[in-house]
Short mmCIF file of C-alpha atoms and ligand atoms in Angstrom, two decimals:
data_model
loop_
_atom_site.label_atom_id
_atom_site.label_comp_id
_atom_site.label_asym_id
_atom_site.label_seq_id
_atom_site.Cartn_x
_atom_site.Cartn_y
_atom_site.Cartn_z
CA MET X 1070 -45.51 215.42 127.73
CA ALA X 1071 -43.89 217.63 130.67
CA ILE X 1072 -41.50 216.02 132.99
CA GLU X 1073 -41.99 216.68 136.80
CA GLY X 1074 -40.31 215.97 139.62
CA GLY X 1075 -39.00 216.99 143.18
CA CYS X 1076 -36.87 216.55 145.97
CA TYR X 1077 -37.72 213.79 149.03
CA CYS X 1078 -39.71 216.21 151.24
CA GLY X 1079 -41.44 217.92 148.63
CA GLU X 1080 -40.51 221.33 149.27
CA ILE X 1081 -38.89 221.70 145.97
CA ARG X 1082 -40.86 220.92 142.45
CA TYR X 1083 -39.87 221.47 139.09
CA VAL X 1084 -41.13 220.86 135.79
CA SER X 1085 -39.60 220.64 132.19
CA LYS X 1086 -41.94 221.35 129.51
CA ASN X 1087 -39.35 219.53 126.74
CA PRO X 1088 -38.40 216.12 126.81
CA ALA X 1089 -34.82 214.77 127.53
CA GLN X 1090 -32.28 215.68 125.01
CA GLY X 1091 -30.15 213.07 126.27
CA GLN X 1092 -29.75 210.43 129.26
CA LEU X 1093 -26.42 209.13 130.54
CA GLN X 1094 -24.78 207.90 133.59
CA CYS X 1095 -21.86 209.56 135.23
CA HIS X 1096 -19.07 207.55 137.08
CA CYS X 1097 -16.96 210.49 138.14
CA ARG X 1098 -15.77 210.68 141.52
CA GLU X 1099 -17.81 214.01 142.44
CA CYS X 1100 -21.04 211.88 141.35
CA GLN X 1101 -19.92 209.28 143.70
CA TYR X 1102 -20.21 211.65 146.80
CA ILE X 1103 -23.68 212.72 145.57
CA THR X 1104 -25.32 209.50 145.09
CA GLY X 1105 -23.66 207.91 147.98
CA GLY X 1106 -21.58 205.81 145.78
CA ASN X 1107 -23.08 204.66 142.89
CA PRO X 1108 -23.21 206.32 139.16
CA ASN X 1109 -25.19 209.19 138.87
CA ALA X 1110 -28.38 208.67 136.37
CA ILE X 1111 -29.22 212.01 134.91
CA MET X 1112 -31.11 213.50 132.08
CA ILE X 1113 -30.45 216.67 130.10
CA VAL X 1114 -33.26 219.10 129.25
CA PRO X 1115 -33.11 222.38 127.49
CA GLU X 1116 -33.11 225.07 130.11
CA LYS X 1117 -35.63 226.95 128.47
CA GLY X 1118 -38.73 225.18 129.46
CA PHE X 1119 -37.23 224.05 132.60
CA ARG X 1120 -38.72 225.62 135.85
CA VAL X 1121 -38.69 225.36 139.58
CA ILE X 1122 -42.29 225.71 140.49
CA LYS X 1123 -42.20 225.16 143.97
CA GLY X 1124 -39.48 226.10 146.73
CA THR X 1125 -36.22 227.69 146.00
CA PRO X 1126 -33.27 225.13 145.90
CA ALA X 1127 -29.87 225.86 147.67
CA SER X 1128 -26.79 225.78 145.35
CA PHE X 1129 -23.16 225.10 145.68
CA ALA X 1130 -20.03 225.33 143.34
CA ARG X 1131 -16.53 224.87 143.93
CA LYS X 1132 -14.42 227.89 144.50
CA ASP X 1133 -11.24 226.04 143.68
CA LEU X 1134 -11.90 224.85 140.04
CA GLU X 1135 -11.74 227.26 137.01
CA ARG X 1136 -15.31 226.26 135.59
CA PRO X 1137 -17.29 224.56 138.31
CA VAL X 1138 -20.76 222.97 137.60
CA THR X 1139 -23.26 224.56 140.26
CA ARG X 1140 -25.22 221.80 142.07
CA PHE X 1141 -28.69 222.42 143.07
CA PHE X 1142 -30.36 220.70 146.15
CA CYS X 1143 -32.97 221.08 148.77
CA ALA X 1144 -31.90 222.73 151.89
CA THR X 1145 -34.18 220.90 154.04
CA CYS X 1146 -33.74 217.19 153.09
CA GLY X 1147 -30.63 217.43 150.96
CA THR X 1148 -32.07 215.89 147.97
CA ALA X 1149 -29.68 217.00 144.95
CA ILE X 1150 -31.99 217.91 142.15
CA GLY X 1151 -29.67 218.89 139.49
CA THR X 1152 -26.86 220.78 137.89
CA ARG X 1153 -25.74 223.34 135.60
CA SER X 1154 -22.61 223.02 133.93
CA PRO X 1155 -20.57 225.48 131.76
CA ALA X 1156 -19.61 222.50 129.44
CA ARG X 1157 -23.76 222.32 128.24
CA PRO X 1158 -24.74 225.95 128.31
CA GLY X 1159 -28.43 226.20 127.67
CA SER X 1160 -29.23 222.94 129.61
CA PHE X 1161 -30.11 221.79 132.94
CA ILE X 1162 -29.33 218.14 134.27
CA ILE X 1163 -31.68 216.61 136.05
CA LYS X 1164 -30.99 213.65 138.57
CA ILE X 1165 -33.32 210.85 137.56
CA GLY X 1166 -33.97 210.07 141.23
CA THR X 1167 -36.09 213.19 141.56
CA LEU X 1168 -38.15 212.45 138.75
CA ASP X 1169 -41.87 211.53 139.65
CA ASP X 1170 -41.70 208.64 137.45
CA PRO X 1171 -37.85 207.53 137.22
CA SER X 1172 -38.80 204.18 135.62
CA GLY X 1173 -38.19 205.21 132.08
CA PHE X 1174 -34.53 205.83 132.39
CA GLN X 1175 -32.34 204.44 129.57
CA PRO X 1176 -28.81 205.45 129.64
CA GLN X 1177 -27.30 206.13 126.16
CA MET X 1178 -23.78 206.37 127.42
CA ALA X 1179 -21.40 206.24 130.28
CA ILE X 1180 -19.08 208.86 131.04
CA PHE X 1181 -16.22 209.27 133.45
CA THR X 1182 -15.72 205.42 133.57
CA ILE X 1183 -12.03 206.64 134.50
CA ASP X 1184 -13.71 206.58 137.87
CA GLN X 1185 -15.99 203.61 137.82
CA GLN X 1186 -15.48 201.25 140.59
CA PRO X 1187 -15.92 197.41 140.49
CA TYR X 1188 -19.17 197.25 141.87
CA HIS X 1189 -20.76 200.07 139.20
CA HIS X 1190 -23.04 198.52 136.59
CA VAL X 1191 -23.00 199.64 133.07
CA PRO X 1192 -25.73 198.43 130.98
CA GLU X 1193 -24.28 196.09 127.87
CA GLY X 1194 -23.97 197.64 124.59
CA ILE X 1195 -23.63 201.36 125.61
CA PRO X 1196 -20.73 203.50 124.75
CA THR X 1197 -18.34 204.41 127.63
CA HIS X 1198 -16.05 207.26 127.72
CA HIS X 1199 -13.03 207.54 129.84
CA ARG X 1200 -13.90 211.09 130.56
CA ARG X 1201 -16.44 213.03 128.06
CA PRO X 1202 -17.19 211.88 124.50
ZN1 ZN Y 542 -36.63 218.59 150.20
ZN1 ZN Y 543 -20.25 212.87 137.51
#
């Protein structure tokens, strides 16, 4: 079943023909900027089969980092759509909040808990990692 989603204003739409390879939540400080404070809920899909079908997302990558991730967002409404990471070649990382149906999110692990804030929730029983596994 295809995974579909888009930004808040509807200018950007995407589809992934393939199911998620993984679902996780990221507590890193960077994600806190993107989400407004909470951990990021993300899903990893194969880049092959992932396609933006409407609009062109703007992108941003920090110049001061050696291997920065590239963040894609809607230039009109500001919604963060997802990320391409040098740590995960061949994959696209989708922000769960942009899915048409975000209700099925089930994180398999929590990463970068080194930056976890006291008000961040981690579901019971999932592995946590200070950085990456
Ligand atoms: Zn938008
Ligand atoms: Zn993060």
